[in-house]
Amino acid sequence: MDWQGQKVAEQWMQILLLVSAAIAFVTGYLMGSFQLMVLIYAGGVVLTALIIVPNWPWFNRHPLNWLDPTEADKHPKPQPAVSSANKKKNNKQK
């Protein structure tokens, strides 16, 4: 799953769980059954998991292009930045 696929999967998960919760609450309230409400919500969670958890092809529409190791050796590696707090400490110690 690529980065865009993860974003879409999370959005779908939130929407599906919210819709499941709303349907479960309304049905449970109208029927006066807490057990029915919990069962409907549990079904929504299972349905959401079946839709979101597998690595479906539509979650892989924007694959990352990795750099070849030979190409990576040609470019310098980034060096960690030295913060101004560390510079001040080093100056005080000297």
PDB file of C-alpha atoms in Angstrom, residues 19-87:
ATOM      1  CA  VAL A  19     -21.905   5.498   9.345  1.00  0.00           C
ATOM      2  CA  SER A  20     -22.014   2.141  11.145  1.00  0.00           C
ATOM      3  CA  ALA A  21     -22.192   3.885  14.512  1.00  0.00           C
ATOM      4  CA  ALA A  22     -24.994   6.184  13.356  1.00  0.00           C
ATOM      5  CA  ILE A  23     -27.039   3.331  11.884  1.00  0.00           C
ATOM      6  CA  ALA A  24     -26.454   1.190  14.979  1.00  0.00           C
ATOM      7  CA  PHE A  25     -27.456   3.989  17.337  1.00  0.00           C
ATOM      8  CA  VAL A  26     -30.632   4.918  15.462  1.00  0.00           C
ATOM      9  CA  THR A  27     -31.695   1.283  15.059  1.00  0.00           C
ATOM     10  CA  GLY A  28     -30.911   0.462  18.684  1.00  0.00           C
ATOM     11  CA  TYR A  29     -32.784   3.540  19.903  1.00  0.00           C
ATOM     12  CA  LEU A  30     -35.862   2.911  17.754  1.00  0.00           C
ATOM     13  CA  MET A  31     -35.991  -0.786  18.676  1.00  0.00           C
ATOM     14  CA  GLY A  32     -35.050  -0.143  22.289  1.00  0.00           C
ATOM     15  CA  SER A  33     -32.337  -2.776  22.142  1.00  0.00           C
ATOM     16  CA  PHE A  34     -28.790  -2.176  23.294  1.00  0.00           C
ATOM     17  CA  GLN A  35     -27.823  -5.675  22.151  1.00  0.00           C
ATOM     18  CA  LEU A  36     -29.061  -4.999  18.606  1.00  0.00           C
ATOM     19  CA  MET A  37     -27.122  -1.727  18.562  1.00  0.00           C
ATOM     20  CA  VAL A  38     -23.891  -3.476  19.566  1.00  0.00           C
ATOM     21  CA  LEU A  39     -24.427  -6.272  17.030  1.00  0.00           C
ATOM     22  CA  ILE A  40     -25.042  -3.826  14.178  1.00  0.00           C
ATOM     23  CA  TYR A  41     -21.959  -1.810  15.118  1.00  0.00           C
ATOM     24  CA  ALA A  42     -19.857  -4.993  15.381  1.00  0.00           C
ATOM     25  CA  GLY A  43     -21.054  -5.960  11.901  1.00  0.00           C
ATOM     26  CA  GLY A  44     -19.995  -2.528  10.661  1.00  0.00           C
ATOM     27  CA  VAL A  45     -16.551  -2.971  12.188  1.00  0.00           C
ATOM     28  CA  VAL A  46     -16.158  -6.382  10.530  1.00  0.00           C
ATOM     29  CA  LEU A  47     -17.353  -4.989   7.179  1.00  0.00           C
ATOM     30  CA  THR A  48     -14.929  -2.068   7.508  1.00  0.00           C
ATOM     31  CA  ALA A  49     -12.067  -4.448   8.273  1.00  0.00           C
ATOM     32  CA  LEU A  50     -12.911  -6.574   5.220  1.00  0.00           C
ATOM     33  CA  ILE A  51     -12.833  -3.486   3.022  1.00  0.00           C
ATOM     34  CA  ILE A  52      -9.790  -1.731   4.496  1.00  0.00           C
ATOM     35  CA  VAL A  53      -7.343  -4.398   5.738  1.00  0.00           C
ATOM     36  CA  PRO A  54      -6.575  -6.305   2.487  1.00  0.00           C
ATOM     37  CA  ASN A  55      -4.058  -4.660   0.190  1.00  0.00           C
ATOM     38  CA  TRP A  56      -6.486  -3.990  -2.664  1.00  0.00           C
ATOM     39  CA  PRO A  57      -5.104  -2.794  -6.036  1.00  0.00           C
ATOM     40  CA  TRP A  58      -6.793   0.606  -5.746  1.00  0.00           C
ATOM     41  CA  PHE A  59      -4.601   1.328  -2.699  1.00  0.00           C
ATOM     42  CA  ASN A  60      -1.479   0.983  -4.917  1.00  0.00           C
ATOM     43  CA  ARG A  61      -2.172   3.577  -7.607  1.00  0.00           C
ATOM     44  CA  HIS A  62       0.774   5.829  -6.683  1.00  0.00           C
ATOM     45  CA  PRO A  63       3.818   3.561  -6.164  1.00  0.00           C
ATOM     46  CA  LEU A  64       7.096   5.010  -4.931  1.00  0.00           C
ATOM     47  CA  ASN A  65      10.069   4.965  -7.283  1.00  0.00           C
ATOM     48  CA  TRP A  66      13.074   3.842  -5.267  1.00  0.00           C
ATOM     49  CA  LEU A  67      16.573   4.930  -6.167  1.00  0.00           C
ATOM     50  CA  ASP A  68      18.944   2.257  -7.464  1.00  0.00           C
ATOM     51  CA  PRO A  69      21.836   1.568  -5.040  1.00  0.00           C
ATOM     52  CA  THR A  70      24.366   2.550  -7.718  1.00  0.00           C
ATOM     53  CA  GLU A  71      22.585   5.855  -8.246  1.00  0.00           C
ATOM     54  CA  ALA A  72      22.325   6.492  -4.505  1.00  0.00           C
ATOM     55  CA  ASP A  73      26.110   6.219  -4.102  1.00  0.00           C
ATOM     56  CA  LYS A  74      26.573   9.133  -6.520  1.00  0.00           C
ATOM     57  CA  HIS A  75      24.678  11.543  -4.251  1.00  0.00           C
ATOM     58  CA  PRO A  76      26.032  12.785  -0.912  1.00  0.00           C
ATOM     59  CA  LYS A  77      24.287  11.637   2.206  1.00  0.00           C
ATOM     60  CA  PRO A  78      22.614  14.351   4.295  1.00  0.00           C
ATOM     61  CA  GLN A  79      24.520  15.334   7.417  1.00  0.00           C
ATOM     62  CA  PRO A  80      22.754  15.953  10.739  1.00  0.00           C
ATOM     63  CA  ALA A  81      22.253  19.636  11.445  1.00  0.00           C
ATOM     64  CA  VAL A  82      23.971  21.131  14.474  1.00  0.00           C
ATOM     65  CA  SER A  83      21.511  23.137  16.541  1.00  0.00           C
ATOM     66  CA  SER A  84      22.383  26.549  17.956  1.00  0.00           C
ATOM     67  CA  ALA A  85      21.928  25.206  21.516  1.00  0.00           C
ATOM     68  CA  ASN A  86      24.737  22.706  20.943  1.00  0.00           C
ATOM     69  CA  LYS A  87      26.975  25.442  19.533  1.00  0.00           C
TER      70      LYS A  87
END
